[in-house]
PDB file of C-alpha atoms in Angstrom:
ATOM      1  CA  MET A  15     -24.247 -75.751 -23.311  1.00  0.00           C
ATOM      2  CA  ALA A  16     -26.116 -73.280 -22.462  1.00  0.00           C
ATOM      3  CA  LYS A  17     -24.025 -73.280 -19.458  1.00  0.00           C
ATOM      4  CA  GLU A  18     -20.875 -73.092 -21.487  1.00  0.00           C
ATOM      5  CA  LYS A  19     -22.245 -69.672 -23.135  1.00  0.00           C
ATOM      6  CA  VAL A  20     -23.669 -68.152 -20.391  1.00  0.00           C
ATOM      7  CA  ALA A  21     -19.924 -68.411 -18.485  1.00  0.00           C
ATOM      8  CA  LYS A  22     -18.612 -67.009 -22.413  1.00  0.00           C
ATOM      9  CA  ALA A  23     -20.680 -64.276 -21.944  1.00  0.00           C
ATOM     10  CA  LYS A  24     -19.868 -63.440 -18.675  1.00  0.00           C
ATOM     11  CA  THR A  25     -16.790 -63.401 -18.678  1.00  0.00           C
ATOM     12  CA  ALA A  26     -16.477 -61.165 -22.153  1.00  0.00           C
ATOM     13  CA  GLU A  27     -18.471 -58.506 -19.437  1.00  0.00           C
ATOM     14  CA  GLN A  28     -16.261 -58.867 -17.051  1.00  0.00           C
ATOM     15  CA  LEU A  29     -13.541 -57.707 -19.499  1.00  0.00           C
ATOM     16  CA  GLU A  30     -15.048 -55.523 -21.092  1.00  0.00           C
ATOM     17  CA  GLN A  31     -15.832 -54.211 -17.565  1.00  0.00           C
ATOM     18  CA  GLU A  32     -12.198 -54.654 -16.205  1.00  0.00           C
ATOM     19  CA  ARG A  33     -10.692 -52.669 -19.528  1.00  0.00           C
ATOM     20  CA  LEU A  34     -13.766 -48.718 -18.910  1.00  0.00           C
ATOM     21  CA  ASP A  35     -12.568 -49.453 -15.390  1.00  0.00           C
ATOM     22  CA  SER A  36      -8.926 -49.043 -15.930  1.00  0.00           C
ATOM     23  CA  LYS A  37      -9.544 -46.593 -18.623  1.00  0.00           C
ATOM     24  CA  ASN A  38     -11.239 -44.730 -16.355  1.00  0.00           C
ATOM     25  CA  LYS A  39      -8.677 -44.723 -13.431  1.00  0.00           C
ATOM     26  CA  LYS A  40      -6.501 -43.337 -16.245  1.00  0.00           C
ATOM     27  CA  LEU A  41      -8.985 -40.795 -17.010  1.00  0.00           C
ATOM     28  CA  ALA A  42      -9.391 -39.596 -13.246  1.00  0.00           C
ATOM     29  CA  LYS A  43      -5.559 -39.367 -13.126  1.00  0.00           C
ATOM     30  CA  HIS A  44      -5.315 -36.382 -15.162  1.00  0.00           C
ATOM     31  CA  ILE A  45      -8.602 -34.779 -13.504  1.00  0.00           C
ATOM     32  CA  ASP A  46      -8.851 -32.494 -10.826  1.00  0.00           C
ATOM     33  CA  SER A  47     -10.984 -32.471  -7.693  1.00  0.00           C
ATOM     34  CA  ARG A  48     -10.166 -29.441  -6.458  1.00  0.00           C
ATOM     35  CA  PRO A  49     -12.826 -26.736  -5.996  1.00  0.00           C
ATOM     36  CA  PHE A  50     -12.695 -24.402  -8.915  1.00  0.00           C
ATOM     37  CA  ALA A  51     -12.214 -21.648  -7.320  1.00  0.00           C
ATOM     38  CA  GLU A  52      -8.874 -22.723  -6.146  1.00  0.00           C
ATOM     39  CA  ILE A  53      -8.113 -23.879  -9.062  1.00  0.00           C
ATOM     40  CA  SER A  54      -8.809 -20.215 -10.616  1.00  0.00           C
ATOM     41  CA  SER A  55      -6.668 -19.332  -7.810  1.00  0.00           C
ATOM     42  CA  SER A  56      -3.693 -21.901  -8.970  1.00  0.00           C
ATOM     43  CA  LYS A  57      -3.627 -20.986 -12.668  1.00  0.00           C
ATOM     44  CA  VAL A  58      -3.628 -17.585 -11.780  1.00  0.00           C
ATOM     45  CA  LEU A  59      -0.576 -17.700  -9.718  1.00  0.00           C
ATOM     46  CA  ARG A  60       1.514 -20.246 -11.812  1.00  0.00           C
ATOM     47  CA  ARG A  61       0.699 -17.524 -14.637  1.00  0.00           C
ATOM     48  CA  SER A  62       2.288 -14.626 -12.545  1.00  0.00           C
ATOM     49  CA  LYS A  63       5.489 -16.930 -11.689  1.00  0.00           C
ATOM     50  CA  LYS A  64       6.086 -17.249 -15.217  1.00  0.00           C
ATOM     51  CA  LYS A  65       5.477 -13.798 -15.896  1.00  0.00           C
ATOM     52  CA  LYS A  66       7.843 -13.445 -12.959  1.00  0.00           C
ATOM     53  CA  ARG A  67      10.696 -15.245 -14.443  1.00  0.00           C
ATOM     54  CA  ILE A  68      10.167 -13.907 -18.059  1.00  0.00           C
ATOM     55  CA  ASN A  69      10.951 -10.140 -16.252  1.00  0.00           C
ATOM     56  CA  ARG A  70      13.902 -11.542 -14.296  1.00  0.00           C
ATOM     57  CA  SER A  71      15.593 -11.705 -17.483  1.00  0.00           C
ATOM     58  CA  LYS A  72      18.701  -8.768 -16.693  1.00  0.00           C
ATOM     59  CA  ALA A  73      19.945  -9.001 -20.011  1.00  0.00           C
ATOM     60  CA  GLY A  74      15.918  -8.337 -22.191  1.00  0.00           C
ATOM     61  CA  ASP A  75      15.601  -5.853 -19.442  1.00  0.00           C
ATOM     62  CA  LEU A  76      18.310  -3.771 -19.946  1.00  0.00           C
ATOM     63  CA  ALA A  77      17.620  -4.242 -23.974  1.00  0.00           C
ATOM     64  CA  LEU A  78      14.227  -3.209 -23.192  1.00  0.00           C
ATOM     65  CA  PHE A  79      15.583   0.354 -21.591  1.00  0.00           C
ATOM     66  CA  LEU A  80      18.079   0.467 -24.401  1.00  0.00           C
ATOM     67  CA  PHE A  81      15.595   0.761 -26.628  1.00  0.00           C
ATOM     68  CA  LEU A  82      12.928   3.535 -25.258  1.00  0.00           C
ATOM     69  CA  ALA A  83      15.578   5.341 -24.297  1.00  0.00           C
ATOM     70  CA  ILE A  84      16.923   5.755 -28.087  1.00  0.00           C
ATOM     71  CA  SER A  85      13.414   6.054 -29.244  1.00  0.00           C
ATOM     72  CA  GLY A  86      12.301   8.680 -26.362  1.00  0.00           C
ATOM     73  CA  PHE A  87      16.179  10.651 -26.913  1.00  0.00           C
ATOM     74  CA  LEU A  88      15.392  10.318 -31.125  1.00  0.00           C
ATOM     75  CA  SER A  89      11.787  11.946 -30.485  1.00  0.00           C
ATOM     76  CA  ILE A  90      12.763  14.768 -28.326  1.00  0.00           C
ATOM     77  CA  LEU A  91      15.570  15.677 -30.516  1.00  0.00           C
ATOM     78  CA  PRO A  92      14.082  17.630 -32.854  1.00  0.00           C
ATOM     79  CA  LEU A  93      12.943  20.172 -29.636  1.00  0.00           C
ATOM     80  CA  ILE A  94      16.379  19.573 -28.140  1.00  0.00           C
ATOM     81  CA  MET A  95      17.683  21.242 -31.828  1.00  0.00           C
ATOM     82  CA  ILE A  96      14.762  24.111 -31.648  1.00  0.00           C
ATOM     83  CA  VAL A  97      16.155  24.643 -27.965  1.00  0.00           C
ATOM     84  CA  ASN A  98      19.868  25.369 -28.914  1.00  0.00           C
ATOM     85  CA  ASN A  99      19.350  27.036 -32.768  1.00  0.00           C
ATOM     86  CA  ALA A 100      17.901  29.789 -30.970  1.00  0.00           C
ATOM     87  CA  PHE A 101      20.390  30.639 -28.550  1.00  0.00           C
ATOM     88  CA  LYS A 102      23.283  29.968 -31.407  1.00  0.00           C
ATOM     89  CA  PRO A 103      24.842  32.398 -33.576  1.00  0.00           C
ATOM     90  CA  LEU A 104      25.072  32.509 -37.118  1.00  0.00           C
ATOM     91  CA  ASP A 105      28.736  30.743 -37.823  1.00  0.00           C
ATOM     92  CA  GLU A 106      27.647  27.790 -35.748  1.00  0.00           C
ATOM     93  CA  ILE A 107      23.523  27.499 -36.991  1.00  0.00           C
ATOM     94  CA  PHE A 108      25.474  27.374 -40.722  1.00  0.00           C
ATOM     95  CA  ARG A 109      28.107  24.684 -39.584  1.00  0.00           C
ATOM     96  CA  PHE A 110      28.847  21.505 -41.077  1.00  0.00           C
ATOM     97  CA  PRO A 111      28.254  18.613 -40.250  1.00  0.00           C
ATOM     98  CA  PRO A 112      25.577  20.976 -37.792  1.00  0.00           C
ATOM     99  CA  THR A 113      26.186  20.676 -34.260  1.00  0.00           C
ATOM    100  CA  ILE A 114      22.901  20.014 -31.783  1.00  0.00           C
ATOM    101  CA  PHE A 115      23.797  21.436 -28.865  1.00  0.00           C
ATOM    102  CA  VAL A 116      25.142  25.302 -28.856  1.00  0.00           C
ATOM    103  CA  ARG A 117      28.638  26.140 -28.043  1.00  0.00           C
ATOM    104  CA  ASN A 118      28.866  29.429 -27.222  1.00  0.00           C
ATOM    105  CA  PRO A 119      25.365  30.618 -26.153  1.00  0.00           C
ATOM    106  CA  THR A 120      23.671  34.197 -27.350  1.00  0.00           C
ATOM    107  CA  LEU A 121      21.308  36.841 -27.124  1.00  0.00           C
ATOM    108  CA  ASN A 122      21.518  38.065 -30.879  1.00  0.00           C
ATOM    109  CA  ASN A 123      18.348  36.608 -32.381  1.00  0.00           C
ATOM    110  CA  PHE A 124      15.972  37.784 -30.023  1.00  0.00           C
ATOM    111  CA  ALA A 125      17.715  41.204 -29.770  1.00  0.00           C
ATOM    112  CA  ASP A 126      17.454  41.220 -33.867  1.00  0.00           C
ATOM    113  CA  LEU A 127      13.748  39.592 -33.470  1.00  0.00           C
ATOM    114  CA  GLY A 128      12.675  42.555 -31.610  1.00  0.00           C
ATOM    115  CA  VAL A 129      14.377  44.882 -33.861  1.00  0.00           C
ATOM    116  CA  VAL A 130      12.024  42.847 -36.902  1.00  0.00           C
ATOM    117  CA  LEU A 131       8.913  43.156 -34.931  1.00  0.00           C
ATOM    118  CA  GLY A 132       9.584  46.697 -33.921  1.00  0.00           C
ATOM    119  CA  THR A 133      10.137  48.279 -37.917  1.00  0.00           C
ATOM    120  CA  SER A 134       7.039  46.613 -39.088  1.00  0.00           C
ATOM    121  CA  LEU A 135       4.105  48.140 -40.516  1.00  0.00           C
ATOM    122  CA  VAL A 136       1.493  46.200 -37.560  1.00  0.00           C
ATOM    123  CA  PRO A 137       2.892  45.977 -34.410  1.00  0.00           C
ATOM    124  CA  PHE A 138       3.745  42.618 -32.845  1.00  0.00           C
ATOM    125  CA  SER A 139       1.568  43.110 -29.759  1.00  0.00           C
ATOM    126  CA  ARG A 140      -1.175  43.317 -32.225  1.00  0.00           C
ATOM    127  CA  TYR A 141      -0.411  39.658 -34.258  1.00  0.00           C
ATOM    128  CA  LEU A 142      -0.372  38.030 -30.683  1.00  0.00           C
ATOM    129  CA  PHE A 143      -3.225  39.214 -29.742  1.00  0.00           C
ATOM    130  CA  ASN A 144      -5.312  37.899 -32.887  1.00  0.00           C
ATOM    131  CA  THR A 145      -2.920  34.320 -32.125  1.00  0.00           C
ATOM    132  CA  VAL A 146      -4.608  34.939 -28.394  1.00  0.00           C
ATOM    133  CA  TYR A 147      -8.434  35.900 -28.851  1.00  0.00           C
ATOM    134  CA  VAL A 148      -8.947  33.294 -31.654  1.00  0.00           C
ATOM    135  CA  THR A 149      -7.098  30.814 -29.393  1.00  0.00           C
ATOM    136  CA  ILE A 150      -9.555  31.259 -26.594  1.00  0.00           C
ATOM    137  CA  LEU A 151     -12.756  32.375 -28.558  1.00  0.00           C
ATOM    138  CA  GLY A 152     -12.756  28.652 -31.178  1.00  0.00           C
ATOM    139  CA  THR A 153     -11.097  26.531 -28.482  1.00  0.00           C
ATOM    140  CA  PHE A 154     -13.376  27.629 -25.753  1.00  0.00           C
ATOM    141  CA  GLY A 155     -16.509  27.313 -28.415  1.00  0.00           C
ATOM    142  CA  HIS A 156     -15.875  24.102 -29.805  1.00  0.00           C
ATOM    143  CA  VAL A 157     -15.642  22.734 -26.298  1.00  0.00           C
ATOM    144  CA  VAL A 158     -18.856  23.780 -25.580  1.00  0.00           C
ATOM    145  CA  VAL A 159     -20.201  23.287 -28.557  1.00  0.00           C
ATOM    146  CA  ALA A 160     -19.353  19.548 -28.849  1.00  0.00           C
ATOM    147  CA  SER A 161     -19.945  19.315 -25.294  1.00  0.00           C
ATOM    148  CA  MET A 162     -23.631  20.112 -25.689  1.00  0.00           C
ATOM    149  CA  CYS A 163     -24.023  18.207 -28.572  1.00  0.00           C
ATOM    150  CA  ALA A 164     -22.781  15.188 -26.908  1.00  0.00           C
ATOM    151  CA  TYR A 165     -24.818  15.340 -24.840  1.00  0.00           C
ATOM    152  CA  VAL A 166     -27.567  15.365 -25.608  1.00  0.00           C
ATOM    153  CA  LEU A 167     -26.877  12.238 -28.544  1.00  0.00           C
ATOM    154  CA  SER A 168     -25.631   9.905 -25.483  1.00  0.00           C
ATOM    155  CA  ARG A 169     -28.311  11.163 -23.122  1.00  0.00           C
ATOM    156  CA  TYR A 170     -31.461  11.029 -25.370  1.00  0.00           C
ATOM    157  CA  LYS A 171     -33.212   8.982 -28.007  1.00  0.00           C
ATOM    158  CA  VAL A 172     -33.442  11.791 -30.466  1.00  0.00           C
ATOM    159  CA  PRO A 173     -34.992  11.083 -33.464  1.00  0.00           C
ATOM    160  CA  GLY A 174     -32.888  10.512 -36.274  1.00  0.00           C
ATOM    161  CA  GLY A 175     -29.863   9.950 -33.599  1.00  0.00           C
ATOM    162  CA  LYS A 176     -27.905   7.177 -35.148  1.00  0.00           C
ATOM    163  CA  VAL A 177     -27.793   8.931 -38.473  1.00  0.00           C
ATOM    164  CA  ILE A 178     -26.745  12.123 -37.787  1.00  0.00           C
ATOM    165  CA  PHE A 179     -24.015  10.321 -34.835  1.00  0.00           C
ATOM    166  CA  SER A 180     -22.611   8.547 -38.607  1.00  0.00           C
ATOM    167  CA  LEU A 181     -22.668  11.239 -40.328  1.00  0.00           C
ATOM    168  CA  ILE A 182     -20.118  12.905 -37.640  1.00  0.00           C
ATOM    169  CA  VAL A 183     -18.211   9.919 -37.857  1.00  0.00           C
ATOM    170  CA  TYR A 184     -18.217   9.375 -41.789  1.00  0.00           C
ATOM    171  CA  ALA A 185     -17.309  13.416 -41.646  1.00  0.00           C
ATOM    172  CA  LEU A 186     -13.977  13.111 -40.005  1.00  0.00           C
ATOM    173  CA  MET A 187     -12.116  11.118 -43.154  1.00  0.00           C
ATOM    174  CA  PHE A 188     -12.473  14.259 -45.527  1.00  0.00           C
ATOM    175  CA  PRO A 189      -9.586  16.136 -44.964  1.00  0.00           C
ATOM    176  CA  SER A 190      -9.430  20.399 -44.262  1.00  0.00           C
ATOM    177  CA  SER A 191      -8.318  20.928 -47.829  1.00  0.00           C
ATOM    178  CA  VAL A 192     -10.757  19.270 -49.341  1.00  0.00           C
ATOM    179  CA  THR A 193     -13.413  20.857 -47.049  1.00  0.00           C
ATOM    180  CA  ALA A 194     -11.526  24.383 -48.040  1.00  0.00           C
ATOM    181  CA  THR A 195     -13.854  25.500 -50.865  1.00  0.00           C
ATOM    182  CA  PRO A 196     -17.661  24.609 -49.540  1.00  0.00           C
ATOM    183  CA  ASN A 197     -15.921  26.634 -46.800  1.00  0.00           C
ATOM    184  CA  TYR A 198     -14.683  29.364 -47.969  1.00  0.00           C
ATOM    185  CA  ILE A 199     -18.047  29.669 -50.367  1.00  0.00           C
ATOM    186  CA  ILE A 200     -20.492  29.316 -46.875  1.00  0.00           C
ATOM    187  CA  LEU A 201     -18.494  31.912 -45.384  1.00  0.00           C
ATOM    188  CA  ASN A 202     -18.607  34.432 -48.099  1.00  0.00           C
ATOM    189  CA  SER A 203     -22.418  33.838 -48.114  1.00  0.00           C
ATOM    190  CA  LEU A 204     -22.076  34.781 -44.680  1.00  0.00           C
ATOM    191  CA  GLY A 205     -20.630  38.102 -45.508  1.00  0.00           C
ATOM    192  CA  LEU A 206     -17.745  36.904 -42.607  1.00  0.00           C
ATOM    193  CA  ILE A 207     -14.539  36.289 -45.419  1.00  0.00           C
ATOM    194  CA  ASP A 208     -11.740  38.516 -43.660  1.00  0.00           C
ATOM    195  CA  THR A 209     -13.054  38.600 -40.005  1.00  0.00           C
ATOM    196  CA  HIS A 210     -11.770  35.987 -36.845  1.00  0.00           C
ATOM    197  CA  TRP A 211     -15.148  34.358 -37.275  1.00  0.00           C
ATOM    198  CA  SER A 212     -14.146  32.825 -40.111  1.00  0.00           C
ATOM    199  CA  ILE A 213     -11.262  31.050 -38.812  1.00  0.00           C
ATOM    200  CA  VAL A 214     -13.682  30.807 -35.438  1.00  0.00           C
ATOM    201  CA  LEU A 215     -16.840  29.369 -36.634  1.00  0.00           C
ATOM    202  CA  PRO A 216     -15.148  26.470 -38.364  1.00  0.00           C
ATOM    203  CA  VAL A 217     -13.501  25.445 -35.353  1.00  0.00           C
ATOM    204  CA  ILE A 218     -16.979  25.116 -33.264  1.00  0.00           C
ATOM    205  CA  GLY A 219     -18.669  23.038 -35.921  1.00  0.00           C
ATOM    206  CA  GLY A 220     -15.669  20.671 -35.380  1.00  0.00           C
ATOM    207  CA  THR A 221     -16.949  17.003 -35.855  1.00  0.00           C
ATOM    208  CA  MET A 222     -13.825  15.076 -33.667  1.00  0.00           C
ATOM    209  CA  GLY A 223     -15.034  17.082 -30.529  1.00  0.00           C
ATOM    210  CA  LEU A 224     -18.412  15.182 -31.253  1.00  0.00           C
ATOM    211  CA  PHE A 225     -16.804  12.284 -31.506  1.00  0.00           C
ATOM    212  CA  LEU A 226     -14.499  11.988 -28.848  1.00  0.00           C
ATOM    213  CA  MET A 227     -17.180  13.664 -26.014  1.00  0.00           C
ATOM    214  CA  LYS A 228     -20.408  11.325 -27.203  1.00  0.00           C
ATOM    215  CA  GLN A 229     -17.249   8.159 -26.805  1.00  0.00           C
ATOM    216  CA  PHE A 230     -16.974   9.215 -23.073  1.00  0.00           C
ATOM    217  CA  MET A 231     -20.457  10.362 -22.519  1.00  0.00           C
ATOM    218  CA  ASP A 232     -21.866   6.884 -22.874  1.00  0.00           C
ATOM    219  CA  GLN A 233     -19.286   5.317 -19.805  1.00  0.00           C
ATOM    220  CA  ILE A 234     -21.258   7.652 -18.061  1.00  0.00           C
ATOM    221  CA  PRO A 235     -23.800   5.172 -15.731  1.00  0.00           C
ATOM    222  CA  MET A 236     -27.502   6.433 -16.392  1.00  0.00           C
ATOM    223  CA  ASP A 237     -27.773   6.521 -12.272  1.00  0.00           C
ATOM    224  CA  PHE A 238     -26.019   9.675 -11.880  1.00  0.00           C
ATOM    225  CA  ILE A 239     -28.570  11.533 -14.069  1.00  0.00           C
ATOM    226  CA  GLU A 240     -31.091   9.658 -12.872  1.00  0.00           C
ATOM    227  CA  SER A 241     -30.018  10.033  -9.291  1.00  0.00           C
ATOM    228  CA  ALA A 242     -29.618  13.762 -10.203  1.00  0.00           C
ATOM    229  CA  LYS A 243     -33.330  14.658 -11.719  1.00  0.00           C
ATOM    230  CA  LEU A 244     -34.858  12.753  -8.052  1.00  0.00           C
ATOM    231  CA  ASP A 245     -33.109  15.313  -5.912  1.00  0.00           C
ATOM    232  CA  GLY A 246     -34.621  18.346  -8.530  1.00  0.00           C
ATOM    233  CA  ALA A 247     -31.276  18.927 -10.580  1.00  0.00           C
ATOM    234  CA  GLY A 248     -32.071  20.391 -13.973  1.00  0.00           C
ATOM    235  CA  GLU A 249     -30.639  19.259 -17.228  1.00  0.00           C
ATOM    236  CA  PHE A 250     -27.622  22.400 -17.702  1.00  0.00           C
ATOM    237  CA  ARG A 251     -27.098  21.199 -13.686  1.00  0.00           C
ATOM    238  CA  ILE A 252     -26.809  17.643 -14.613  1.00  0.00           C
ATOM    239  CA  TYR A 253     -24.743  18.847 -17.779  1.00  0.00           C
ATOM    240  CA  TRP A 254     -22.077  21.356 -15.649  1.00  0.00           C
ATOM    241  CA  THR A 255     -22.339  19.963 -12.147  1.00  0.00           C
ATOM    242  CA  ILE A 256     -22.050  16.011 -13.400  1.00  0.00           C
ATOM    243  CA  VAL A 257     -20.923  15.294 -16.419  1.00  0.00           C
ATOM    244  CA  MET A 258     -18.588  17.426 -17.440  1.00  0.00           C
ATOM    245  CA  PRO A 259     -16.340  16.616 -14.665  1.00  0.00           C
ATOM    246  CA  LEU A 260     -16.792  12.390 -15.072  1.00  0.00           C
ATOM    247  CA  VAL A 261     -15.684  13.660 -19.038  1.00  0.00           C
ATOM    248  CA  LYS A 262     -12.691  15.562 -18.330  1.00  0.00           C
ATOM    249  CA  PRO A 263     -10.073  14.083 -19.772  1.00  0.00           C
ATOM    250  CA  ALA A 264     -12.034  14.349 -23.342  1.00  0.00           C
ATOM    251  CA  TRP A 265     -12.766  18.069 -22.918  1.00  0.00           C
ATOM    252  CA  ILE A 266      -9.069  18.510 -22.136  1.00  0.00           C
ATOM    253  CA  THR A 267      -7.708  17.005 -24.669  1.00  0.00           C
ATOM    254  CA  LEU A 268     -10.343  19.277 -27.192  1.00  0.00           C
ATOM    255  CA  VAL A 269      -8.404  22.099 -25.409  1.00  0.00           C
ATOM    256  CA  ILE A 270      -5.585  20.787 -25.940  1.00  0.00           C
ATOM    257  CA  LEU A 271      -5.658  19.663 -29.974  1.00  0.00           C
ATOM    258  CA  ASN A 272      -7.173  22.707 -30.131  1.00  0.00           C
ATOM    259  CA  PHE A 273      -5.654  25.138 -28.624  1.00  0.00           C
ATOM    260  CA  GLN A 274      -2.589  24.033 -30.895  1.00  0.00           C
ATOM    261  CA  ASN A 275      -4.267  23.642 -33.937  1.00  0.00           C
ATOM    262  CA  LEU A 276      -5.436  27.893 -33.627  1.00  0.00           C
ATOM    263  CA  TRP A 277      -1.986  29.170 -31.702  1.00  0.00           C
ATOM    264  CA  ASN A 278      -0.403  27.595 -35.086  1.00  0.00           C
ATOM    265  CA  THR A 279      -3.211  28.975 -38.019  1.00  0.00           C
ATOM    266  CA  TYR A 280      -2.509  31.204 -40.658  1.00  0.00           C
ATOM    267  CA  GLY A 281      -5.967  32.630 -41.922  1.00  0.00           C
ATOM    268  CA  SER A 282      -3.910  33.341 -45.146  1.00  0.00           C
ATOM    269  CA  THR A 283      -7.133  31.783 -47.276  1.00  0.00           C
ATOM    270  CA  THR A 284     -10.203  34.185 -45.794  1.00  0.00           C
ATOM    271  CA  ILE A 285      -7.945  37.387 -44.345  1.00  0.00           C
ATOM    272  CA  TYR A 286      -6.511  39.505 -46.062  1.00  0.00           C
ATOM    273  CA  ARG A 287      -6.025  42.725 -43.617  1.00  0.00           C
ATOM    274  CA  GLU A 288      -3.199  42.695 -41.971  1.00  0.00           C
ATOM    275  CA  ASP A 289      -4.572  44.290 -38.836  1.00  0.00           C
ATOM    276  CA  LEU A 290      -5.994  41.297 -38.397  1.00  0.00           C
ATOM    277  CA  LYS A 291      -3.337  38.477 -39.485  1.00  0.00           C
ATOM    278  CA  MET A 292      -2.128  35.652 -37.353  1.00  0.00           C
ATOM    279  CA  LEU A 293       1.394  35.205 -35.250  1.00  0.00           C
ATOM    280  CA  SER A 294       2.341  32.415 -38.188  1.00  0.00           C
ATOM    281  CA  TYR A 295       1.869  35.216 -40.787  1.00  0.00           C
ATOM    282  CA  ALA A 296       4.346  37.356 -39.367  1.00  0.00           C
ATOM    283  CA  ILE A 297       6.775  34.262 -39.153  1.00  0.00           C
ATOM    284  CA  ASN A 298       6.162  33.334 -42.166  1.00  0.00           C
ATOM    285  CA  GLN A 299       7.207  37.045 -43.486  1.00  0.00           C
ATOM    286  CA  ILE A 300      10.608  36.174 -41.630  1.00  0.00           C
ATOM    287  CA  ALA A 301      11.349  33.358 -42.914  1.00  0.00           C
ATOM    288  CA  SER A 302      10.593  34.612 -46.146  1.00  0.00           C
ATOM    289  CA  ALA A 303      13.683  37.287 -45.910  1.00  0.00           C
ATOM    290  CA  GLY A 304      15.898  34.868 -46.081  1.00  0.00           C
ATOM    291  CA  VAL A 305      19.466  33.872 -44.763  1.00  0.00           C
ATOM    292  CA  ALA A 306      20.312  36.322 -43.678  1.00  0.00           C
ATOM    293  CA  ARG A 307      17.073  36.181 -40.550  1.00  0.00           C
ATOM    294  CA  THR A 308      18.251  32.425 -39.949  1.00  0.00           C
ATOM    295  CA  GLY A 309      18.921  33.102 -36.121  1.00  0.00           C
ATOM    296  CA  THR A 310      15.523  34.888 -35.889  1.00  0.00           C
ATOM    297  CA  LEU A 311      13.362  32.452 -37.244  1.00  0.00           C
ATOM    298  CA  ASN A 312      14.458  29.802 -34.903  1.00  0.00           C
ATOM    299  CA  ALA A 313      13.947  32.507 -32.186  1.00  0.00           C
ATOM    300  CA  VAL A 314      10.548  32.864 -33.148  1.00  0.00           C
ATOM    301  CA  GLN A 315      10.198  29.137 -33.747  1.00  0.00           C
ATOM    302  CA  LEU A 316      10.834  28.581 -29.719  1.00  0.00           C
ATOM    303  CA  VAL A 317       8.733  31.228 -28.872  1.00  0.00           C
ATOM    304  CA  MET A 318       5.428  30.014 -30.197  1.00  0.00           C
ATOM    305  CA  ILE A 319       6.417  26.193 -29.782  1.00  0.00           C
ATOM    306  CA  VAL A 320       6.958  28.082 -25.666  1.00  0.00           C
ATOM    307  CA  VAL A 321       3.198  28.185 -25.038  1.00  0.00           C
ATOM    308  CA  PRO A 322       1.524  25.001 -25.989  1.00  0.00           C
ATOM    309  CA  ILE A 323       4.285  22.314 -24.759  1.00  0.00           C
ATOM    310  CA  ALA A 324       3.209  23.831 -21.569  1.00  0.00           C
ATOM    311  CA  VAL A 325      -0.294  23.840 -22.074  1.00  0.00           C
ATOM    312  CA  PHE A 326       0.473  19.941 -22.687  1.00  0.00           C
ATOM    313  CA  ILE A 327       2.816  19.596 -20.171  1.00  0.00           C
ATOM    314  CA  PHE A 328       0.204  20.230 -17.528  1.00  0.00           C
ATOM    315  CA  SER A 329      -3.037  18.365 -19.217  1.00  0.00           C
ATOM    316  CA  GLN A 330      -1.022  14.927 -20.268  1.00  0.00           C
ATOM    317  CA  SER A 331      -2.223  12.799 -18.187  1.00  0.00           C
ATOM    318  CA  ASN A 332      -5.733  13.283 -19.524  1.00  0.00           C
ATOM    319  CA  VAL A 333      -4.463  13.244 -22.859  1.00  0.00           C
ATOM    320  CA  MET A 334      -3.338   9.473 -22.423  1.00  0.00           C
ATOM    321  CA  GLU A 335      -6.624   8.580 -20.635  1.00  0.00           C
ATOM    322  CA  THR A 336      -8.314   9.836 -23.299  1.00  0.00           C
ATOM    323  CA  MET A 337      -6.471   7.620 -26.359  1.00  0.00           C
ATOM    324  CA  ALA A 338      -6.835   4.864 -23.894  1.00  0.00           C
ATOM    325  CA  HIS A 339     -10.846   5.293 -23.581  1.00  0.00           C
ATOM    326  CA  SER A 340     -12.064   7.279 -26.388  1.00  0.00           C
ATOM    327  CA  GLY A 341     -12.950   3.641 -28.574  1.00  0.00           C
ATOM    328  CA  MET A 342     -14.923   2.157 -25.915  1.00  0.00           C
ATOM    329  CA  LYS A 343     -18.388   2.204 -24.660  1.00  0.00           C
TER     330      LYS A 343
END
C-alpha cells in the first residue's frame, strides 16, 4: 500500500510539473529574447512606419491644407482690407455690399491726410516725434531694467527672492484698468503728470518682461557663468556678453510687444498739453471729424500699422521660439 501511495504522489508531481512546463512554454512564445537596444529600435521603426502610413493619406493632407489655407486667409483678411481701403475712393468705401479689393486705386486719401495735418494746430512731425521718442525710450528702458532684475533673481539666492517672484507673477493677473487709478496717484505725487515720463515709467516697471526674462535665464547652465568668472569676467560683462546673447529671443519679443503697445498709446489720461500728445491722438481727432474723413482715416490706419508689422516680420522667428520655450525651466 505504501508503494502505491508513493507511486501516486510521484505521478501527481509529474503531472503538475508537466502542466507548469507547458505553461512556461506558452509564456516563452510571447517574450522577446532580443537585446533591449534592438527591441527599442524596432519599436521606433514600427512607429515611424505607422506614422508614414498615416501621412500617406492624400485626402487627409488635402483637407489639412485647405483648412490651414482658409484659416490663414481669414487671419490676414483684416490686413488686406486695411491696405485696399487706403487706396479706395469714397464711392468704393461706402459701396454695399463692401468689396475687399480696390477697383480704382487713388492717392487722394493720402493727399487729404497731408492737408489735414498741415492745417492742424500742432505739426504732424511733432506728434510723430513724441511717439517715436516715447516708444524708443520706454522699450529700451523696459528691456534693460527687466533683464538686469531677472539676472539677479535667476543667478543668485536673493533673500526673499521667491516671494518677490511670486508677487511679480500675481501682478500679471491685474489688467491696466485696475491699476490706472493707483498709477495716476503715484505719478501725480511725483509731479510727472503732463510729461512723457508718465507713459515711460509704468512701462519700464512692467512685470511681464521680468517674468519672461527670468524664465529664459533659468535655462542657462551655470557652467557658462562659472567659466566666465574663472576667466576674470565681471558681473556686468557676464550679463552683457554671455547672458543677453543667450536670451536673445526673449528680449526681442519684449521689444516687439512694448513697441506695439507704445506706438499705439494715447496717453490721454496723463498728458493734456497738445504739443506732447501721441500720433494715435491725432488719428482719433481725424476719425472724430465724421464720415467725410473716412478715406483719410483709412490712409492713417495704413501708416500706423506699417512700422509694427515691419518690426514683427524681421523678428518673427525669435518670437515663435520665445512662445515655445517661455514656460520651460
